[in-house]
Amino acid sequence: MASSGEEPRSGSPGRAGTGTEAAADAAQLDTAEDFEVLEEEEEEDEDDLSELPPLEDVGRPPAPPREDAQPPEQGAGDAAGDPEEWLDVLGNGLLKKKTLVPGQGVDSRPQKGQDVTIRLKATLEDGTVVEEDPALTFTLGDCDVLQALDLCVQLLEMGETALIVSDAKYCYGAQGRSPDIPPNVSLTLEVELLGARDAPDLELLSGKEKIQLANRKRERGNFFYQQADYVLAINSYDIALRIVGSSSKVDFSPDEEAELLDVKVKCLNNLAASQLKLDHFKAALKSCNLVLEHQPENIKALFRKGKVLAQQGEYREAIPILKAALKLEPSNKTIHAELSKLVKKHADQRNVETEMYRKMLGNPSTGSTPRKYKDKLPWSIPWKWLFGATAIALGGVALSVVIAARN
């Protein structure tokens, strides 16, 4: 079972599994709490609060797209045969399947939601074997494996052996898999369908089994997050959350209950991170709030909730939330940078509002620097005198109306 810290990447092609300090300028928040405002930096793509493991090849720029990504008409020795025998699975020429050994008929094909077991051999275009697994088991349709496998295995008949040639788009994409699979390379997959069975009843799983299954789905979501495929990441986290939240006919120990809650919190935090990447602010806010219901001082949830509110321009609400996160972890540079940025944005927002109110009062500012409130009024008469005179005038008008009505 995966630990709560950094998670190792799985070696199977079927299963996969940073701000900068700046000069300081002193300022204070509205609460008069001392706070160091940093100079605004170029916005980072990633925050350092995610549960997700770091990319192993984070410093490597993506390779340029390949123009020759079409599956070869002759490949894998004599197995490729006549190119007309290839089935173009998606109709775009990027994913092709060819039967090597026939199976037991169309009726024996597996169904989505079933657990299937396959024999897998994966090679690069030059014939280098990058993976062999005699019995890889996964849930069909859950995106537990490479898309090339998930899409093609449902077309296999029981006992069939097939050759699949896939563009990098349906394998490891622009990231590749360090160190053995470069970016943007096609893979040839030799697959034999060994078995298919209905997935286990979630209500009958033991605590340990449910934790392991949910963690596998969560780790797959982490893989998709690393690949910047946030839609599939959300899908995997949702599946993991459904497993954790499913009813059970089995009693769990207190430790198992606590571990299931830990998995749930991790999934919700990573779900919020993925939703934030897609600008799904309402959904991300909901995910953060669900975490905070269980753990009010969860730093990751506080940080992301602050970011969501900031993205929506709710600086007044976002600042105290980020302050709470920074109080829990004062040395965190990411929270510090985000908070300092919001403080400046909030100050700019208030300056704009002050200028708008000044214009409404008939005294547009000639300078860019806002003045204190007592300097805003162009009149030398005190406010209370002005209000008193207005009240007297209105009272006189009302009295005149009453006298006229009686006459």
Coordinates of C-alpha atoms in Angstrom, one line a residue:
M1 CA 0.0 0.0 0.0
A2 CA 1.3 3.4 -0.9
S3 CA 2.7 5.6 1.9
S4 CA 1.5 9.1 2.5
G5 CA 4.7 10.6 1.3
E6 CA 6.3 10.4 -2.2
E7 CA 5.0 7.5 -4.2
P8 CA 7.1 5.4 -6.5
R9 CA 6.3 5.2 -10.2
S10 CA 5.2 1.8 -11.4
G11 CA 7.5 0.3 -14.0
S12 CA 4.7 -1.2 -16.1
P13 CA 3.5 0.5 -19.2
G14 CA 0.2 -0.9 -18.3
R15 CA 0.3 0.8 -14.8
A16 CA 2.0 4.0 -14.3
G17 CA 2.6 5.0 -11.3
T18 CA 8.4 24.3 -7.3
G19 CA 8.4 29.3 -6.0
T20 CA 11.5 31.3 -6.3
E21 CA 12.6 33.5 -3.4
A22 CA 12.6 37.3 -4.2
A23 CA 13.5 40.6 -2.5
A24 CA 11.2 41.7 0.3
D25 CA 9.2 44.9 0.8
A26 CA 7.6 45.3 4.2
A27 CA 3.9 45.9 4.5
Q28 CA 1.0 45.0 6.8
L29 CA -2.3 43.3 6.3
D30 CA -5.6 44.8 7.4
T31 CA -5.3 43.0 10.8
A32 CA -2.1 44.8 11.5
E33 CA -0.3 41.4 11.5
D34 CA 3.3 41.7 10.3
F35 CA 3.7 40.2 6.8
E36 CA 6.4 40.3 4.3
V37 CA 5.2 41.2 0.8
L38 CA 7.3 39.7 -2.0
E39 CA 7.9 41.2 -5.4
E40 CA 5.6 39.5 -7.9
E41 CA 7.2 36.7 -9.8
E42 CA 6.3 35.0 -13.0
E43 CA 3.5 32.6 -12.0
E44 CA 4.6 29.0 -11.5
D45 CA 2.8 26.1 -13.3
E46 CA 3.0 23.9 -10.2
D47 CA 2.6 24.4 -6.5
D48 CA 4.7 22.3 -4.1
L49 CA 1.8 21.3 -1.9
S50 CA 0.4 18.4 -3.9
E51 CA 0.4 14.8 -2.8
L52 CA 1.6 14.0 -6.3
P53 CA 5.2 12.6 -6.7
P54 CA 7.5 14.8 -8.8
L55 CA 8.2 14.0 -12.4
E56 CA 11.4 12.1 -12.8
D57 CA 12.4 14.0 -15.9
V58 CA 11.1 17.4 -14.8
G59 CA 14.1 19.2 -16.3
R60 CA 13.8 17.8 -19.7
P61 CA 11.9 19.8 -22.3
P62 CA 9.3 18.0 -24.3
A63 CA 10.5 16.6 -27.7
P64 CA 8.9 18.1 -30.8
P65 CA 5.9 16.3 -32.2
R66 CA 6.7 13.5 -34.6
E67 CA 5.5 13.7 -38.1
D68 CA 6.0 10.0 -38.8
A69 CA 3.9 8.7 -36.0
Q70 CA 1.8 6.4 -38.2
P71 CA 2.1 2.7 -37.3
P72 CA 4.4 0.9 -39.6
E73 CA 2.9 -1.3 -42.3
Q74 CA 5.6 -3.9 -41.7
G75 CA 6.7 -4.4 -38.2
A76 CA 7.5 -6.9 -35.4
G77 CA 9.2 -9.3 -37.8
D78 CA 6.9 -11.4 -39.9
A79 CA 4.0 -10.8 -37.6
A80 CA 2.8 -7.6 -39.3
G81 CA 1.9 -9.3 -42.6
D82 CA -0.4 -7.7 -45.1
P83 CA -1.0 -4.0 -44.1
E84 CA -4.7 -4.5 -45.1
E85 CA -5.1 -6.9 -42.2
W86 CA -4.6 -4.0 -39.7
L87 CA -7.8 -2.7 -38.0
D88 CA -7.7 1.1 -37.6
V89 CA -9.3 1.2 -34.2
L90 CA -10.1 4.9 -34.0
G91 CA -10.1 5.8 -37.7
N92 CA -7.2 8.2 -37.3
G93 CA -4.3 5.9 -38.2
L94 CA -2.8 6.3 -34.7
L95 CA -3.9 3.1 -33.1
K96 CA -4.0 -0.2 -35.1
K97 CA -4.7 -3.8 -34.1
K98 CA -3.9 -7.0 -36.0
T99 CA -4.9 -10.6 -34.9
L100 CA -2.0 -13.0 -34.7
V101 CA -3.8 -16.0 -33.1
P102 CA -7.7 -16.1 -33.3
G103 CA -9.8 -16.3 -30.2
Q104 CA -13.0 -18.0 -29.2
G105 CA -15.4 -15.8 -31.0
V106 CA -17.0 -12.3 -30.6
D107 CA -19.2 -13.5 -27.8
S108 CA -16.1 -14.1 -25.6
R109 CA -15.0 -10.5 -25.7
P110 CA -14.7 -8.9 -22.2
Q111 CA -17.1 -6.2 -21.0
K112 CA -16.3 -2.8 -19.5
G113 CA -16.1 -3.0 -15.8
Q114 CA -14.8 -6.5 -15.8
D115 CA -11.3 -7.4 -14.4
V116 CA -9.3 -8.8 -17.3
T117 CA -5.9 -10.5 -17.3
I118 CA -3.5 -10.3 -20.3
R119 CA -0.1 -11.3 -21.2
L120 CA 1.8 -8.2 -22.4
K121 CA 5.1 -7.6 -24.2
A122 CA 5.9 -4.0 -25.1
T123 CA 8.7 -2.9 -27.5
L124 CA 10.0 0.2 -29.1
E125 CA 10.2 0.7 -32.9
D126 CA 13.7 -0.6 -32.9
G127 CA 12.6 -3.8 -31.2
T128 CA 13.9 -3.0 -27.7
V129 CA 11.7 -4.7 -25.1
V130 CA 10.6 -2.2 -22.5
E131 CA 8.2 -4.4 -20.6
E132 CA 7.0 -8.0 -20.2
D133 CA 4.2 -9.1 -17.9
P134 CA 2.9 -12.6 -18.0
A135 CA -0.3 -11.8 -16.1
L136 CA -1.3 -8.1 -16.0
T137 CA -4.8 -7.6 -14.4
F138 CA -6.8 -4.4 -14.6
T139 CA -10.4 -3.2 -14.7
L140 CA -11.4 -2.6 -18.3
G141 CA -12.7 0.9 -19.0
D142 CA -11.3 2.4 -15.8
C143 CA -8.2 3.9 -17.5
D144 CA -6.1 1.7 -15.2
V145 CA -3.6 1.1 -18.0
L146 CA -2.4 2.8 -21.2
Q147 CA -5.2 4.0 -23.3
A148 CA -3.9 1.8 -26.2
L149 CA -4.6 -1.2 -24.0
D150 CA -7.9 0.0 -22.6
L151 CA -9.2 0.7 -26.1
C152 CA -8.0 -2.5 -27.8
V153 CA -8.4 -5.2 -25.1
Q154 CA -12.2 -4.8 -25.3
L155 CA -11.9 -5.9 -29.0
L156 CA -10.0 -9.1 -28.2
E157 CA -11.6 -12.5 -28.0
M158 CA -10.8 -14.9 -25.2
G159 CA -7.5 -16.6 -26.1
E160 CA -6.7 -14.2 -28.9
T161 CA -3.2 -12.9 -29.4
A162 CA -2.9 -9.6 -31.2
L163 CA -0.4 -7.0 -32.2
I164 CA -1.2 -3.4 -31.3
V165 CA 0.8 -0.5 -32.8
S166 CA 0.1 2.8 -31.0
D167 CA 1.2 6.4 -31.4
A168 CA 2.6 8.0 -28.3
K169 CA -0.6 9.9 -27.8
Y170 CA -2.2 6.7 -26.4
C171 CA 0.9 5.6 -24.5
Y172 CA 3.3 7.9 -22.7
G173 CA 2.9 11.0 -24.8
A174 CA 5.3 13.9 -24.6
Q175 CA 6.6 12.9 -21.1
G176 CA 7.7 9.4 -22.0
R177 CA 8.8 7.2 -19.2
S178 CA 12.3 7.8 -17.8
P179 CA 14.6 6.1 -18.4
D180 CA 13.5 3.5 -20.9
I181 CA 10.8 5.1 -23.0
P182 CA 11.7 8.4 -24.7
P183 CA 9.1 11.2 -25.3
N184 CA 6.8 11.0 -28.3
V185 CA 7.6 7.4 -29.4
S186 CA 5.2 4.8 -30.6
L187 CA 5.0 1.4 -28.9
T188 CA 4.2 -2.1 -30.3
L189 CA 2.3 -4.2 -27.8
E190 CA 1.8 -7.9 -28.1
V191 CA -1.2 -8.9 -26.1
E192 CA -2.9 -12.2 -25.3
L193 CA -6.3 -12.2 -23.5
L194 CA -6.0 -14.8 -20.7
G195 CA -9.2 -14.2 -18.7
A196 CA -12.1 -11.9 -17.7
R197 CA -14.3 -12.0 -14.6
D198 CA -16.7 -9.6 -13.0
A199 CA -15.2 -7.1 -10.7
P200 CA -15.5 -7.8 -6.9
D201 CA -18.5 -6.6 -5.0
L202 CA -17.4 -3.5 -3.1
E203 CA -19.7 -4.3 -0.3
L204 CA -17.9 -7.5 0.4
L205 CA -14.3 -6.2 0.3
S206 CA -12.3 -6.2 3.5
G207 CA -10.9 -3.0 4.8
K208 CA -7.5 -3.9 3.5
E209 CA -8.8 -4.8 0.1
K210 CA -10.8 -1.6 -0.2
I211 CA -7.8 0.5 0.8
Q212 CA -5.5 -1.2 -1.7
L213 CA -8.1 -0.9 -4.6
A214 CA -8.7 2.8 -3.9
N215 CA -5.0 3.5 -3.7
R216 CA -4.4 1.9 -7.1
K217 CA -7.0 4.2 -8.6
R218 CA -5.5 7.2 -6.8
E219 CA -2.0 6.4 -8.0
R220 CA -3.3 6.1 -11.6
G221 CA -4.8 9.6 -11.2
N222 CA -1.4 10.8 -10.1
F223 CA 0.1 9.3 -13.3
F224 CA -2.4 11.2 -15.4
Y225 CA -1.7 14.4 -13.5
Q226 CA 2.0 14.0 -14.2
Q227 CA 1.1 13.6 -17.9
A228 CA -1.0 16.8 -17.7
D229 CA -4.1 14.8 -18.6
Y230 CA -6.3 16.4 -15.9
V231 CA -9.6 15.0 -17.3
L232 CA -8.4 11.4 -16.9
A233 CA -6.8 12.3 -13.5
I234 CA -10.2 13.5 -12.3
N235 CA -11.8 10.3 -13.6
S236 CA -9.4 8.1 -11.6
Y237 CA -9.8 10.2 -8.4
D238 CA -13.6 10.0 -8.8
I239 CA -13.4 6.2 -9.1
A240 CA -11.2 6.0 -6.0
L241 CA -13.6 8.2 -4.0
R242 CA -16.6 6.0 -5.1
I243 CA -14.7 2.9 -3.7
V244 CA -13.9 4.6 -0.4
G245 CA -17.5 5.9 -0.1
S246 CA -19.2 2.6 -1.0
S247 CA -21.3 0.9 1.6
S248 CA -19.9 -2.2 3.2
K249 CA -21.3 -5.4 4.8
V250 CA -17.9 -6.0 6.5
D251 CA -16.8 -4.4 9.7
F252 CA -13.6 -2.4 9.6
S253 CA -11.1 -1.8 12.4
P254 CA -10.5 1.8 13.6
D255 CA -7.1 1.7 11.9
E256 CA -8.7 0.7 8.6
E257 CA -11.4 3.5 9.0
A258 CA -8.6 6.0 9.6
E259 CA -6.7 4.8 6.6
L260 CA -9.7 5.0 4.3
L261 CA -10.2 8.6 5.5
D262 CA -6.6 9.3 4.7
V263 CA -7.1 8.0 1.1
K264 CA -10.3 10.0 0.8
V265 CA -8.5 13.2 1.8
K266 CA -5.6 12.6 -0.6
C267 CA -8.0 12.0 -3.5
L268 CA -10.0 15.1 -2.7
N269 CA -6.9 17.2 -2.5
N270 CA -5.6 15.9 -5.8
L271 CA -9.0 16.2 -7.3
A272 CA -9.1 19.9 -6.3
A273 CA -5.6 20.4 -7.9
S274 CA -6.8 18.8 -11.2
Q275 CA -10.1 20.8 -11.2
L276 CA -8.1 24.0 -10.6
K277 CA -5.9 23.2 -13.6
L278 CA -9.0 23.1 -15.7
D279 CA -10.5 26.3 -14.2
H280 CA -13.4 24.3 -12.7
F281 CA -13.5 26.6 -9.7
K282 CA -16.9 25.7 -8.3
A283 CA -16.0 22.0 -8.3
A284 CA -12.5 22.6 -6.9
L285 CA -14.0 24.7 -4.1
K286 CA -16.4 21.9 -3.2
S287 CA -13.5 19.4 -3.1
C288 CA -11.5 21.7 -0.8
N289 CA -14.5 22.2 1.5
L290 CA -15.0 18.4 1.7
V291 CA -11.4 18.0 2.9
L292 CA -11.8 20.8 5.5
E293 CA -15.0 19.2 6.9
H294 CA -12.7 16.3 8.0
Q295 CA -9.5 18.2 8.6
P296 CA -10.0 21.9 9.2
E297 CA -6.3 22.5 9.3
N298 CA -5.3 20.6 6.2
I299 CA -2.7 22.9 4.6
K300 CA -3.2 21.7 1.1
A301 CA -7.0 22.2 1.2
L302 CA -6.6 25.7 2.7
F303 CA -4.0 26.7 0.1
R304 CA -6.1 25.5 -2.8
K305 CA -9.3 27.0 -1.4
G306 CA -7.5 30.3 -1.2
K307 CA -6.3 30.0 -4.8
V308 CA -9.8 29.2 -6.0
L309 CA -11.3 32.2 -4.3
A310 CA -8.4 34.4 -5.6
Q311 CA -9.1 33.2 -9.2
Q312 CA -12.7 34.3 -8.7
G313 CA -11.5 37.7 -7.5
E314 CA -12.7 37.1 -3.9
Y315 CA -9.5 38.5 -2.4
R316 CA -11.1 39.5 0.9
E317 CA -12.2 35.9 1.5
A318 CA -9.0 34.3 0.2
I319 CA -6.5 36.3 2.2
P320 CA -7.5 35.1 5.7
I321 CA -7.6 31.5 4.5
L322 CA -4.1 31.7 3.1
K323 CA -3.0 33.4 6.3
A324 CA -4.4 30.4 8.3
A325 CA -2.4 28.1 6.1
L326 CA 0.8 30.1 6.5
K327 CA 0.3 30.2 10.3
L328 CA 0.3 26.4 10.2
E329 CA 3.5 26.3 8.0
P330 CA 5.3 29.6 8.3
S331 CA 8.3 28.5 6.3
N332 CA 6.3 27.5 3.2
K333 CA 7.5 29.8 0.3
T334 CA 4.6 28.8 -2.0
I335 CA 1.9 30.0 0.4
H336 CA 4.0 33.1 1.2
A337 CA 4.3 34.0 -2.4
E338 CA 0.6 33.4 -3.1
L339 CA -0.4 35.4 -0.1
S340 CA 1.8 38.4 -0.9
K341 CA 0.5 38.4 -4.4
L342 CA -3.1 38.5 -3.2
V343 CA -2.4 41.3 -0.7
K344 CA -1.1 43.5 -3.5
K345 CA -4.1 42.6 -5.8
H346 CA -6.5 43.4 -2.9
A347 CA -4.8 46.7 -2.4
D348 CA -5.1 47.5 -6.1
Q349 CA -8.7 46.5 -6.0
R350 CA -9.4 48.8 -3.1
N351 CA -7.6 51.7 -4.8
V352 CA -9.9 51.3 -7.8
E353 CA -13.0 51.3 -5.6
T354 CA -11.7 54.4 -3.7
E355 CA -11.2 56.3 -7.0
M356 CA -14.7 55.2 -8.2
Y357 CA -16.3 56.6 -5.0
R358 CA -14.3 59.8 -5.2
K359 CA -15.7 60.4 -8.7
M360 CA -19.2 59.6 -7.5
L361 CA -18.8 62.4 -4.9
G362 CA -17.8 64.8 -7.7
N363 CA -14.1 65.1 -6.9
P364 CA -12.1 63.1 -9.4
S365 CA -8.5 62.6 -8.3
T366 CA -5.7 64.4 -10.2
G367 CA -3.1 62.1 -8.9
S368 CA -2.5 58.4 -8.8
T369 CA -1.7 58.2 -5.1
P370 CA -4.9 57.7 -3.0
R371 CA -5.3 60.2 -0.1
K372 CA -6.7 59.5 3.4
Y373 CA -10.4 59.6 3.9
K374 CA -10.4 63.0 5.7
D375 CA -8.8 64.6 2.6
K376 CA -11.3 63.3 0.1
L377 CA -14.0 66.0 0.8
P378 CA -13.7 69.3 -1.2
W379 CA -15.9 71.2 1.2
S380 CA -14.7 73.2 4.1
I381 CA -18.1 72.8 5.9
P382 CA -18.1 69.9 8.4
W383 CA -20.2 66.9 7.5
K384 CA -22.5 67.3 10.5
W385 CA -23.3 70.9 9.5
L386 CA -24.1 69.8 6.0
F387 CA -26.4 67.0 7.1
G388 CA -28.1 69.4 9.6
A389 CA -28.8 72.0 6.9
T390 CA -30.2 69.3 4.6
A391 CA -32.5 68.0 7.3
I392 CA -33.8 71.6 8.1
A393 CA -34.5 72.2 4.4
L394 CA -36.3 68.9 4.0
G395 CA -38.3 69.6 7.2
G396 CA -39.4 73.0 5.8
V397 CA -40.6 71.4 2.6
A398 CA -42.6 68.8 4.5
L399 CA -44.2 71.5 6.7
S400 CA -45.2 73.5 3.6
V401 CA -46.9 70.5 2.1
V402 CA -48.9 69.9 5.3
I403 CA -50.1 73.6 5.5
A404 CA -51.1 73.5 1.8
A405 CA -53.1 70.3 2.3
R406 CA -55.0 71.8 5.3
N407 CA -55.9 74.9 3.3

